[in-house]
PDB file of C-alpha atoms in Angstrom:
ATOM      1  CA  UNK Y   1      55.732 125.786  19.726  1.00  0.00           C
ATOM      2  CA  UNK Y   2      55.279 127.224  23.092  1.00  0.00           C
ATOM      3  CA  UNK Y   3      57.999 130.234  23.374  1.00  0.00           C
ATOM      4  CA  UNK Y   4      57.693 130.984  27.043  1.00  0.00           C
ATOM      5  CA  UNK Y   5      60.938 131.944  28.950  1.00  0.00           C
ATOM      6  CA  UNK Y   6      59.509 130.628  32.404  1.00  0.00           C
ATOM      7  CA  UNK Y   7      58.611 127.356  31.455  1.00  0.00           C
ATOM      8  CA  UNK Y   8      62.090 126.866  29.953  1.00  0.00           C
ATOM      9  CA  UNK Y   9      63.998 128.667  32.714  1.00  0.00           C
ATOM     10  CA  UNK Y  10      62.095 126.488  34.952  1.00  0.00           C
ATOM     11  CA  UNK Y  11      62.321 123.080  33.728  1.00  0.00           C
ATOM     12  CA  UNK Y  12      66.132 123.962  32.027  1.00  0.00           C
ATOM     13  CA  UNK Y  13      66.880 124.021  35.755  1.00  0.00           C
ATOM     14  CA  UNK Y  14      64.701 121.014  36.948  1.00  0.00           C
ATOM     15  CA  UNK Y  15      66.419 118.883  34.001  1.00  0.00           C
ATOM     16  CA  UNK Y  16      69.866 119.947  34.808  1.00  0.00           C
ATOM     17  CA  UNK Y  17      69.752 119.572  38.882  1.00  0.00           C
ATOM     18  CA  UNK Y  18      68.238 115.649  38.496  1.00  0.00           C
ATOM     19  CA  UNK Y  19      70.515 114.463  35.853  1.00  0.00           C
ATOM     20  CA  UNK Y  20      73.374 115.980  38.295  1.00  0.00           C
ATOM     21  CA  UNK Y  21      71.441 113.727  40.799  1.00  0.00           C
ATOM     22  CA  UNK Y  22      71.167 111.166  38.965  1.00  0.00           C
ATOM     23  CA  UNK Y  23      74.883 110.756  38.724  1.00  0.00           C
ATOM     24  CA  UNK Y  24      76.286 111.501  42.667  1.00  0.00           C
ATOM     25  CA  UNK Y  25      72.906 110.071  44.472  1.00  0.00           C
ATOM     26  CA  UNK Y  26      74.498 107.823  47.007  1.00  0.00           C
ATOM     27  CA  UNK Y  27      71.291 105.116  46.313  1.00  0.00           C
ATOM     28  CA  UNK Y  28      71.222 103.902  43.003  1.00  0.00           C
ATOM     29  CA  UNK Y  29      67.110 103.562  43.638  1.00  0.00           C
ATOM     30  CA  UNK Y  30      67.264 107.513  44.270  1.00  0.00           C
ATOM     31  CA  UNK Y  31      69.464 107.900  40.467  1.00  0.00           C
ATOM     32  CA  UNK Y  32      66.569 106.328  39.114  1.00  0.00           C
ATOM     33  CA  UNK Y  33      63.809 108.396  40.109  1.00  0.00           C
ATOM     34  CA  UNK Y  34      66.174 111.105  39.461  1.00  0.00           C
ATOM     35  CA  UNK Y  35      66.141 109.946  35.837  1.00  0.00           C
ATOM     36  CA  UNK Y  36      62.402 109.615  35.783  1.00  0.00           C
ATOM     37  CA  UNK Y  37      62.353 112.994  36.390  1.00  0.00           C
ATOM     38  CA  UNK Y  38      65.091 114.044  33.741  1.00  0.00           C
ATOM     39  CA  UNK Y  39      62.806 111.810  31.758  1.00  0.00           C
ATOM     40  CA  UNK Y  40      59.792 113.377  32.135  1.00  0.00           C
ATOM     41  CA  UNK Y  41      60.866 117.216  31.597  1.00  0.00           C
ATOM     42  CA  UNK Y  42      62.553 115.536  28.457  1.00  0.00           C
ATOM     43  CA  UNK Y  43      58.941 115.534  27.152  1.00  0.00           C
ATOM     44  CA  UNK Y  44      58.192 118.303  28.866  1.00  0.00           C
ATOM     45  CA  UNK Y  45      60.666 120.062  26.597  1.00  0.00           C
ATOM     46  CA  UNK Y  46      59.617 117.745  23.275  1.00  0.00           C
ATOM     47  CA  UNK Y  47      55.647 118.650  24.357  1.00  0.00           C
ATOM     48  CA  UNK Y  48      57.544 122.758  24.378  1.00  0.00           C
ATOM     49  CA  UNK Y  49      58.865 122.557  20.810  1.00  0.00           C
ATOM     50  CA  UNK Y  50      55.658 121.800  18.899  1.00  0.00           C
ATOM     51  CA  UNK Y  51      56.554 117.446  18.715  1.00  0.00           C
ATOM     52  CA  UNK Y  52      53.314 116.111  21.154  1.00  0.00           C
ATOM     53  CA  UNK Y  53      53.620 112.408  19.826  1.00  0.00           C
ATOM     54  CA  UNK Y  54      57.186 112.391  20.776  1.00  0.00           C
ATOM     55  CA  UNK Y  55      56.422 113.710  24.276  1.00  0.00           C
ATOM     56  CA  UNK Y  56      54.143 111.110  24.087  1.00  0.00           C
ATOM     57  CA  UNK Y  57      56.080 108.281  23.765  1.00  0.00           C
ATOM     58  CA  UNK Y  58      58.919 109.648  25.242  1.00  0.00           C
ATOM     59  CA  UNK Y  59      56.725 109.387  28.643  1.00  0.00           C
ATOM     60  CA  UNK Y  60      55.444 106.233  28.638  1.00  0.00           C
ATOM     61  CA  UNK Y  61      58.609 104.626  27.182  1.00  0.00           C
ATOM     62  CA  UNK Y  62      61.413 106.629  29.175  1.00  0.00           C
ATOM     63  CA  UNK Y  63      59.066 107.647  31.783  1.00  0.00           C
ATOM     64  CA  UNK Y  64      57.241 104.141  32.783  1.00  0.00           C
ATOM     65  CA  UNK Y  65      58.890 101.187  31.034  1.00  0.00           C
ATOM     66  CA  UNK Y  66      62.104 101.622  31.082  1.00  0.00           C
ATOM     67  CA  UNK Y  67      62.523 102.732  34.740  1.00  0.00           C
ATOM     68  CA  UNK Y  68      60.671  99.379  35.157  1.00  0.00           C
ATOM     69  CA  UNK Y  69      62.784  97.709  33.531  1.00  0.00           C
ATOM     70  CA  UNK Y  70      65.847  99.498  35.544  1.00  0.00           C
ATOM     71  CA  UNK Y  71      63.857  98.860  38.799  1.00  0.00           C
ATOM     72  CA  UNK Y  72      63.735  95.266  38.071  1.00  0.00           C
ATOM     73  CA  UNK Y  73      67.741  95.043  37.418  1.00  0.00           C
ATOM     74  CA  UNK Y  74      68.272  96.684  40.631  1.00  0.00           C
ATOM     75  CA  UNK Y  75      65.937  93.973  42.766  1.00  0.00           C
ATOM     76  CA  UNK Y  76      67.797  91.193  40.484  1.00  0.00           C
ATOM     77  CA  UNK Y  77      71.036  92.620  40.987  1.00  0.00           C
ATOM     78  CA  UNK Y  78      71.904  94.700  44.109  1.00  0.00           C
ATOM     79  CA  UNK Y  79      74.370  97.544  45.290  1.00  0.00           C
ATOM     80  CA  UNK Y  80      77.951  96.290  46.737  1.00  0.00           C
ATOM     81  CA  UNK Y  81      79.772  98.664  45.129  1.00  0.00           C
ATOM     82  CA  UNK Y  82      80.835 101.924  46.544  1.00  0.00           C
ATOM     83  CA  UNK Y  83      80.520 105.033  44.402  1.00  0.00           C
ATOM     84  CA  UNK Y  84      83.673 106.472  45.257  1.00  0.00           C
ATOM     85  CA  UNK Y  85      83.251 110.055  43.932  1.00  0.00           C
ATOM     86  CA  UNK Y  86      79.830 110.624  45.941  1.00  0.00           C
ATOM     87  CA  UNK Y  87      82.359 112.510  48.994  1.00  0.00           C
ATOM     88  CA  UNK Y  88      84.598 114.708  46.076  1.00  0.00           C
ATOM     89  CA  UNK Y  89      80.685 115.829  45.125  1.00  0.00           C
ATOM     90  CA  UNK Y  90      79.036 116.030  47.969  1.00  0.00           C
ATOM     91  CA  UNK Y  91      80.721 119.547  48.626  1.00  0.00           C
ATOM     92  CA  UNK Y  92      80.839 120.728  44.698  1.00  0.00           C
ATOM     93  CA  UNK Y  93      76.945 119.488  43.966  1.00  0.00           C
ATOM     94  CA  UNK Y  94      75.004 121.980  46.513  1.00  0.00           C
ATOM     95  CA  UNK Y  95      77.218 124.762  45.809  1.00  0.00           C
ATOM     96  CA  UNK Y  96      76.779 124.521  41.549  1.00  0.00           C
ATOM     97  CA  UNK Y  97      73.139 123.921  42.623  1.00  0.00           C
ATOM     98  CA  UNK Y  98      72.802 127.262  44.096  1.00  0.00           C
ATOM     99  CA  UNK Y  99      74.141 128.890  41.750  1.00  0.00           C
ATOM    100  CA  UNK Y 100      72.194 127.683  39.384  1.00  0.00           C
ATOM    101  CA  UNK Y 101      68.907 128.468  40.951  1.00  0.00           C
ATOM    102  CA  UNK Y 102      70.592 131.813  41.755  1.00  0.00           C
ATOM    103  CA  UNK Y 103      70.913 132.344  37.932  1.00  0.00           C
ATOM    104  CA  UNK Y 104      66.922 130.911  37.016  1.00  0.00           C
ATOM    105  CA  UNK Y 105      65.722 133.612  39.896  1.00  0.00           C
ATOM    106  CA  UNK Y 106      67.635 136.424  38.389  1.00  0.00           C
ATOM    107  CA  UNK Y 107      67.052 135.063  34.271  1.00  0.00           C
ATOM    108  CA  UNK Y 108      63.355 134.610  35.548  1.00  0.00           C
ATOM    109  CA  UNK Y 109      62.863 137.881  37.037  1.00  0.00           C
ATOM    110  CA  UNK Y 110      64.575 139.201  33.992  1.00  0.00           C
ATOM    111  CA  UNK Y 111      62.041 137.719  31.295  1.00  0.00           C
ATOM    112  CA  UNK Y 112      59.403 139.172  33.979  1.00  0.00           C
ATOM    113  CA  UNK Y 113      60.264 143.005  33.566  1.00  0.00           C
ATOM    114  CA  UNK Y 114      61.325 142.865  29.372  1.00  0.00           C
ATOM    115  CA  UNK Y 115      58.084 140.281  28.677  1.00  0.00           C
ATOM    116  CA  UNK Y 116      55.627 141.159  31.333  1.00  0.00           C
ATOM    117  CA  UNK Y 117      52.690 139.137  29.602  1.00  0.00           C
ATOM    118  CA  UNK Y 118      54.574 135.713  30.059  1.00  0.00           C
ATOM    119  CA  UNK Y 119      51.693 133.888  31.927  1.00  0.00           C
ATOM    120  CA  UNK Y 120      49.389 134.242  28.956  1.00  0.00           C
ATOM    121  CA  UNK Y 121      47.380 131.132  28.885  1.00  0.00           C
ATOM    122  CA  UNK Y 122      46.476 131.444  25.415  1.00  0.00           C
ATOM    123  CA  UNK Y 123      49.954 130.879  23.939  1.00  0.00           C
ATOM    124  CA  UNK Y 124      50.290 128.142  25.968  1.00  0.00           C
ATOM    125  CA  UNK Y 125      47.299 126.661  24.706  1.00  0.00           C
ATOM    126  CA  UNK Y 126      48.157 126.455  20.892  1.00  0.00           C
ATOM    127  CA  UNK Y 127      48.813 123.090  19.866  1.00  0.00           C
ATOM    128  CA  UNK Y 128      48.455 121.539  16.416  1.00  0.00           C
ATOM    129  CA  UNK Y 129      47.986 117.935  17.404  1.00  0.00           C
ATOM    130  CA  UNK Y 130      46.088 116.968  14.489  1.00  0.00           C
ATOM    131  CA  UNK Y 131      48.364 118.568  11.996  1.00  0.00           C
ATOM    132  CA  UNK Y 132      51.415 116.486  13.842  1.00  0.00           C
ATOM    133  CA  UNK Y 133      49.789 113.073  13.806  1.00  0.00           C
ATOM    134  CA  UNK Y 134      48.863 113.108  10.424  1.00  0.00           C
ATOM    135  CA  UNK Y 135      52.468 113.884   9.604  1.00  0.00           C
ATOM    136  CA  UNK Y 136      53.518 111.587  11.680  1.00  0.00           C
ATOM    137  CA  UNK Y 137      51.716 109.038   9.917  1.00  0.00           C
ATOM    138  CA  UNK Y 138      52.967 109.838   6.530  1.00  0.00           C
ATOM    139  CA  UNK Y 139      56.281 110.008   7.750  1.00  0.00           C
ATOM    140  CA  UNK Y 140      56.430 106.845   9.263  1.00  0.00           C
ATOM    141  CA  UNK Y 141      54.503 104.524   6.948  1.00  0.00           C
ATOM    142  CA  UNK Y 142      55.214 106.491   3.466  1.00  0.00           C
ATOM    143  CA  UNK Y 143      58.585 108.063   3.336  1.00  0.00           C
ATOM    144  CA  UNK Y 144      60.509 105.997   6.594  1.00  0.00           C
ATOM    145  CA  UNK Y 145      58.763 103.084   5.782  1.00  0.00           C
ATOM    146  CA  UNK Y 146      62.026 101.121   5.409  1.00  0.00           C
ATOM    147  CA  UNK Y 147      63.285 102.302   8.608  1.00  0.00           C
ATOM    148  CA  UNK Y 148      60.300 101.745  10.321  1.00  0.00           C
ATOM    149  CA  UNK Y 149      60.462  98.015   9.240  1.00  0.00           C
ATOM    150  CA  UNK Y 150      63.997  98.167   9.908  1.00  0.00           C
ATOM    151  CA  UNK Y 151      63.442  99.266  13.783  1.00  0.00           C
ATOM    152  CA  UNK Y 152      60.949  96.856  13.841  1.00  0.00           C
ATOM    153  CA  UNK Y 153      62.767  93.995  12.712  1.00  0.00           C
ATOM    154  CA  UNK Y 154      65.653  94.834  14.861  1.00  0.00           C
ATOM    155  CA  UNK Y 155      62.913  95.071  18.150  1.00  0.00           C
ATOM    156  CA  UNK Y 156      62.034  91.278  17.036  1.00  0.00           C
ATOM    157  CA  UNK Y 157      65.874  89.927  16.952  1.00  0.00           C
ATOM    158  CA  UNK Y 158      66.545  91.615  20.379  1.00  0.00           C
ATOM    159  CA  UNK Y 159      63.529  89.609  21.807  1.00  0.00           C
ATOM    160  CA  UNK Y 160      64.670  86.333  20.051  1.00  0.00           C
ATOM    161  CA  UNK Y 161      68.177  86.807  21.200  1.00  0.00           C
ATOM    162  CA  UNK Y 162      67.163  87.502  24.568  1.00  0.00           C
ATOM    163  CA  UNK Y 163      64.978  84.739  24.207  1.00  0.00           C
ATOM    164  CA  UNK Y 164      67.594  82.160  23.036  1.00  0.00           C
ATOM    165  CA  UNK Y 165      70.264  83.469  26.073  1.00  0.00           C
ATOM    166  CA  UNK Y 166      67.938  82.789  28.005  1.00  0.00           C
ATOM    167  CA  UNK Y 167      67.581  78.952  27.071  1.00  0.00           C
ATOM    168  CA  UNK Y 168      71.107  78.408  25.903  1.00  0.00           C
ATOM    169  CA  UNK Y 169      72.155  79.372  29.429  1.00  0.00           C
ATOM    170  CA  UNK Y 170      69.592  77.117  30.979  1.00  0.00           C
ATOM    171  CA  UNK Y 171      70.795  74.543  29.089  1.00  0.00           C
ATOM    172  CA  UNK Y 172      74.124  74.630  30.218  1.00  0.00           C
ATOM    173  CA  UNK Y 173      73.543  75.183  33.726  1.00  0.00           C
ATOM    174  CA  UNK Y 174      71.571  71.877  33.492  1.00  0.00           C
ATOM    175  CA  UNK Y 175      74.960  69.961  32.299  1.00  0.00           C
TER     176      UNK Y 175
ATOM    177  CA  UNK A   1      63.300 137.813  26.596  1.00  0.00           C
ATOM    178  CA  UNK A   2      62.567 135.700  23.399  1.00  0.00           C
ATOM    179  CA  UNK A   3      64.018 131.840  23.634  1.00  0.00           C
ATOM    180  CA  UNK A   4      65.830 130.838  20.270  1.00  0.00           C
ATOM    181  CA  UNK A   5      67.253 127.750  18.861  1.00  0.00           C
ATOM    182  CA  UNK A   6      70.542 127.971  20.996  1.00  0.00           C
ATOM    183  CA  UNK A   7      68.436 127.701  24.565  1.00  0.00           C
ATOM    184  CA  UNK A   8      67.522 124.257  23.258  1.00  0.00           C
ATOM    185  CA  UNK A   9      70.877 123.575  22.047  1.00  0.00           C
ATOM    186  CA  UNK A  10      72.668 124.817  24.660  1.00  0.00           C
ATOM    187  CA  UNK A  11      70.112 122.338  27.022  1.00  0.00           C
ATOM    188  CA  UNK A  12      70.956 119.060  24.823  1.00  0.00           C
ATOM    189  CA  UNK A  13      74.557 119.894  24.681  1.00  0.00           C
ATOM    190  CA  UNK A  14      74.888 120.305  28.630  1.00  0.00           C
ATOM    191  CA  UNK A  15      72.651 116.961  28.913  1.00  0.00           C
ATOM    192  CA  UNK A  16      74.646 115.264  26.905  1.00  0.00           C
ATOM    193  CA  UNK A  17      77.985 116.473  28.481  1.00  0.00           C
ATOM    194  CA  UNK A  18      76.413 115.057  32.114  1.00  0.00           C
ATOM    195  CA  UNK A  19      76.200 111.835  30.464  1.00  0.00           C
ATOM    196  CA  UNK A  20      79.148 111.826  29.087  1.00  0.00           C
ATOM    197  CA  UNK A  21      80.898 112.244  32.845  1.00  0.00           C
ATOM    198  CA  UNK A  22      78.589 110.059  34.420  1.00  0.00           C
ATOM    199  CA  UNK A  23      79.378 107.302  31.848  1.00  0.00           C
ATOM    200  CA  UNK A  24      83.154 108.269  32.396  1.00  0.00           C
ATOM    201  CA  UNK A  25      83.450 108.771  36.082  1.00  0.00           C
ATOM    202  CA  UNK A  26      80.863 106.334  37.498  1.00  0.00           C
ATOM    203  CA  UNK A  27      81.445 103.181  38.776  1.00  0.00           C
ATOM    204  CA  UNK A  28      77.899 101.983  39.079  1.00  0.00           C
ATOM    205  CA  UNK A  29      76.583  99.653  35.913  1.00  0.00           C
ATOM    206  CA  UNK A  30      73.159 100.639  36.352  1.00  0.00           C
ATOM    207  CA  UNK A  31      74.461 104.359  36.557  1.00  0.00           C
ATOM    208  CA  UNK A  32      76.616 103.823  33.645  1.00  0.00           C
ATOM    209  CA  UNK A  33      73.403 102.870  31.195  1.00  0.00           C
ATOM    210  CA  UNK A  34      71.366 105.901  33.042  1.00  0.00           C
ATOM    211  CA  UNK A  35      73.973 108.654  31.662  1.00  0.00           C
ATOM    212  CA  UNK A  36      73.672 106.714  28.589  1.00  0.00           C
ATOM    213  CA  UNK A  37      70.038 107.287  28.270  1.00  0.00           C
ATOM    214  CA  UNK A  38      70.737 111.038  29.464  1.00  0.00           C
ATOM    215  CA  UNK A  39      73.126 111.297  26.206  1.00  0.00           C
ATOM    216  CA  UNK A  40      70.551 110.081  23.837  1.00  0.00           C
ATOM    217  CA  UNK A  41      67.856 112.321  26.045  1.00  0.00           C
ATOM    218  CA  UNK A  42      70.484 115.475  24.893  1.00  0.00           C
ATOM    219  CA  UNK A  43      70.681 114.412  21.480  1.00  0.00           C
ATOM    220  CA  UNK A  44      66.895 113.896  21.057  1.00  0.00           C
ATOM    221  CA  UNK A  45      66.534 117.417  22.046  1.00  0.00           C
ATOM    222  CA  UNK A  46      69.038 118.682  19.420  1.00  0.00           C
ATOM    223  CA  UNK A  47      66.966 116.710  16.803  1.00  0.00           C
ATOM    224  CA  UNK A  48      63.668 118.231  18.039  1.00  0.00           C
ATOM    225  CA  UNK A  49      65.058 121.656  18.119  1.00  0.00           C
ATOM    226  CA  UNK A  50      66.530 121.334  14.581  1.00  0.00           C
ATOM    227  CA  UNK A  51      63.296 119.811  13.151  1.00  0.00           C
ATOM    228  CA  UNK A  52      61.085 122.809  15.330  1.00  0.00           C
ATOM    229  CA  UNK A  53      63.071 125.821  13.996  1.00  0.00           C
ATOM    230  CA  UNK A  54      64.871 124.923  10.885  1.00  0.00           C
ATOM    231  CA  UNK A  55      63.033 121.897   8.766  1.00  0.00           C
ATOM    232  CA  UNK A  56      58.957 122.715  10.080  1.00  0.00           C
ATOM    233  CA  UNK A  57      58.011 121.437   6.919  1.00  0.00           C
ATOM    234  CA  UNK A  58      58.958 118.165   6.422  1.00  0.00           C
ATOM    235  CA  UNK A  59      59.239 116.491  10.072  1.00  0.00           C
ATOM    236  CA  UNK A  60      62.207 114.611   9.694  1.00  0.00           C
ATOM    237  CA  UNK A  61      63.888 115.586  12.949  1.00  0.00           C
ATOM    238  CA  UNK A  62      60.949 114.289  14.790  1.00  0.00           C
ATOM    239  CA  UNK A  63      60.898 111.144  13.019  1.00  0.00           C
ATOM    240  CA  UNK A  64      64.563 110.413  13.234  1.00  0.00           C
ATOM    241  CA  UNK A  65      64.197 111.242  17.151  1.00  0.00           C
ATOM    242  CA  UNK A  66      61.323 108.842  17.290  1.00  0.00           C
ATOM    243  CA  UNK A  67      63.722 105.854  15.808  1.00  0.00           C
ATOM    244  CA  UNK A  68      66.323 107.001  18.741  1.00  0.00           C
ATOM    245  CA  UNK A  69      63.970 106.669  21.499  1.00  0.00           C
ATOM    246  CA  UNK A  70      63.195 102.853  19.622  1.00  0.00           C
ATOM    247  CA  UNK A  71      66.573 102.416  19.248  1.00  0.00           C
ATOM    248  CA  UNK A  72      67.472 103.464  22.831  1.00  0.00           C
ATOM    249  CA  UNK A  73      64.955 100.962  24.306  1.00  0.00           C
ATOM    250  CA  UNK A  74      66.111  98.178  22.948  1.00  0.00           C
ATOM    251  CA  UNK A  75      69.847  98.520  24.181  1.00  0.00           C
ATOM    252  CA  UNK A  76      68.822  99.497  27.817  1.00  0.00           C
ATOM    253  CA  UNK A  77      67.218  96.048  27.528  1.00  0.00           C
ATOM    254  CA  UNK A  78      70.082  94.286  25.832  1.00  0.00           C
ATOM    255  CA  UNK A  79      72.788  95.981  28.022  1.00  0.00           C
ATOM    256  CA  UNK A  80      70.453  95.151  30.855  1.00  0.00           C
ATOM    257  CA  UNK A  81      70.281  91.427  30.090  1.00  0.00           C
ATOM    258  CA  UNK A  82      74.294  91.243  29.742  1.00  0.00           C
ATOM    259  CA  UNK A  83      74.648  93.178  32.811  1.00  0.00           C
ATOM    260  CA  UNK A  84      72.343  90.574  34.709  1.00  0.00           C
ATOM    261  CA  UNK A  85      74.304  87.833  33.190  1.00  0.00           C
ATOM    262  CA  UNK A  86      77.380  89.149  34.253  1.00  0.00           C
ATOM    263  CA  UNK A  87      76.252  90.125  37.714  1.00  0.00           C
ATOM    264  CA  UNK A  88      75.082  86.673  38.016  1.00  0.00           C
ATOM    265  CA  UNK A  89      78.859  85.856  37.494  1.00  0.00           C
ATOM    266  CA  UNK A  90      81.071  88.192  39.269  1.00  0.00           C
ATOM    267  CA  UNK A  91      78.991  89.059  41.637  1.00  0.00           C
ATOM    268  CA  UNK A  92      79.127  92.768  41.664  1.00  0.00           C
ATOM    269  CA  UNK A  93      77.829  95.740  39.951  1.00  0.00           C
ATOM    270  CA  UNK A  94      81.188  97.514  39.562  1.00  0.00           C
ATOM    271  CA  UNK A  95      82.006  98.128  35.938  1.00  0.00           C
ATOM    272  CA  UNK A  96      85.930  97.503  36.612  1.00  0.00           C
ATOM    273  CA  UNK A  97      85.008  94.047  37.509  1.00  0.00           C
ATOM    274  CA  UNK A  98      83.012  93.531  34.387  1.00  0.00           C
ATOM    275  CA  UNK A  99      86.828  93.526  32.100  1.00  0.00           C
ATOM    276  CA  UNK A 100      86.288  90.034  30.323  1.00  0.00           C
ATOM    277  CA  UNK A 101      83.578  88.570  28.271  1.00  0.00           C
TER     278      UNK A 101
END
């Protein structure tokens, strides 16, 4: 586990100020990058507290396939709507937002003077990668085995359900 | 300035309050199942932070968050699917609309 105050400071603010953006963004194209972001110092944060495979696959499932499969909703679907409480925030957003970096200068600048050794590339490179996959393993095929199989077989009756929508409906658009 | 278990709390618990209000206040669908993923995001963290600090033996926060992240896939693509079909139907991407199967 990486225990460094800047790099939590830091991306406690980044995660905060996108999923804020992520909500009032007038363009719901610009919420979604804002949650690729939020996404991505997600593992950022997993990667922080010692877990690497679930920064791992918190990237490439949060961070790459499902803002494809957001992306492709949008192109299928389209914005009509109006998000009505983008003017209410428009005022309220910039002002919490400076106060918040306000508060990660001064925390920041804090941990700076008590810890003056923060930047010490050492800590930062301690991981145990090998120690987490093989636990990883055990957990998942020994001791969650039935959940595993369970998450698994649930993964296959989403894609057959899809699957069968898909054809019912194209059925009955043919009558 | 040493960072405990309750910076990591206190991180999932405000993510998962901002999904909470989005998935209140917002009128967007695709918006909607964003803050939904932002929930799970905060609760994810909680799990990590549990399984880092308290249980560092045995991994089971990590696994359980693993499941989630599985878990969470799957209904962004199921509630994506419904939302196409029912965009295909009324038309618009307001949730309001969306009141009848």
């Amino acid at each position: 586990m990486i225990d460094n105050p800047v790099i939590f400071y830091l991306s406690s603010a980044f995660i905060i100020v996108f999923a804020l953006l992520c909500l009032f963004a007038k363009n719901v194209v610009y919420s979604l990058l804002s949650s690729v972001v939020v996404f991505f110092f997600g593992a950022l944060f997993f990667y922080v507290l010692g877990s690497e495979y679930n920064a791992i696959i918190q990237a490439a499932i949060y961070g790459f396939a499902v803002p494809v499969l957001i992306g492709l909703s949008i192109m299928f679907g389209g914005e009509k709507t109006k998000n009505k409480t983008k003017r209410t925030f428009a005022f309220y957003l910039p002002l919490f937002a400076g106060i918040f970096i306000l508060a990660f200068v001064y925390l920041t600048m804090m941990s700076l003077v008590i810890m003056p050794d923060t930047f010490r590339a050492s800590e930062v490179l301690q991981v145990n990668a090998f120690d987490t996959i093989r636990t990883f393993a055990r957990a998942l095929f020994i001791d969650y085995v039935w959940a595993f199989e369970l998450v698994s077989l649930l993964l296959t009756i989403v894609i057959a359900g899809i699957g069968m929508l898909r054809v019912h409906k194209k059925g009955r658009s043919r009558v | 300035m040493e960072i405990t278990m309750y910076h990591y709390l206190s991180i999932g618990l405000l993510l998962f309050l901002i999904g909470l209000l989005g998935s209140v206040i917002v009128k967007n669908v695709i918006k909607v199942l964003i803050s939904i993923e932002i929930m799970l995001l905060g609760v994810n963290i909680n799990f990590i932070t549990f399984a880092a600090f308290c249980d560092n033996m045995k991994f089971d926060g990590y696994v359980i968050s693993l499941f989630y992240v599985g878990l969470g896939a799957v209904e962004l693509a199921v509630a994506l699917y419904l939302f196409y079909l029912m965009y295909q139907k009324k038309e618009s991407d307001c949730i309001e609309r969306f009141n009848e199967l």
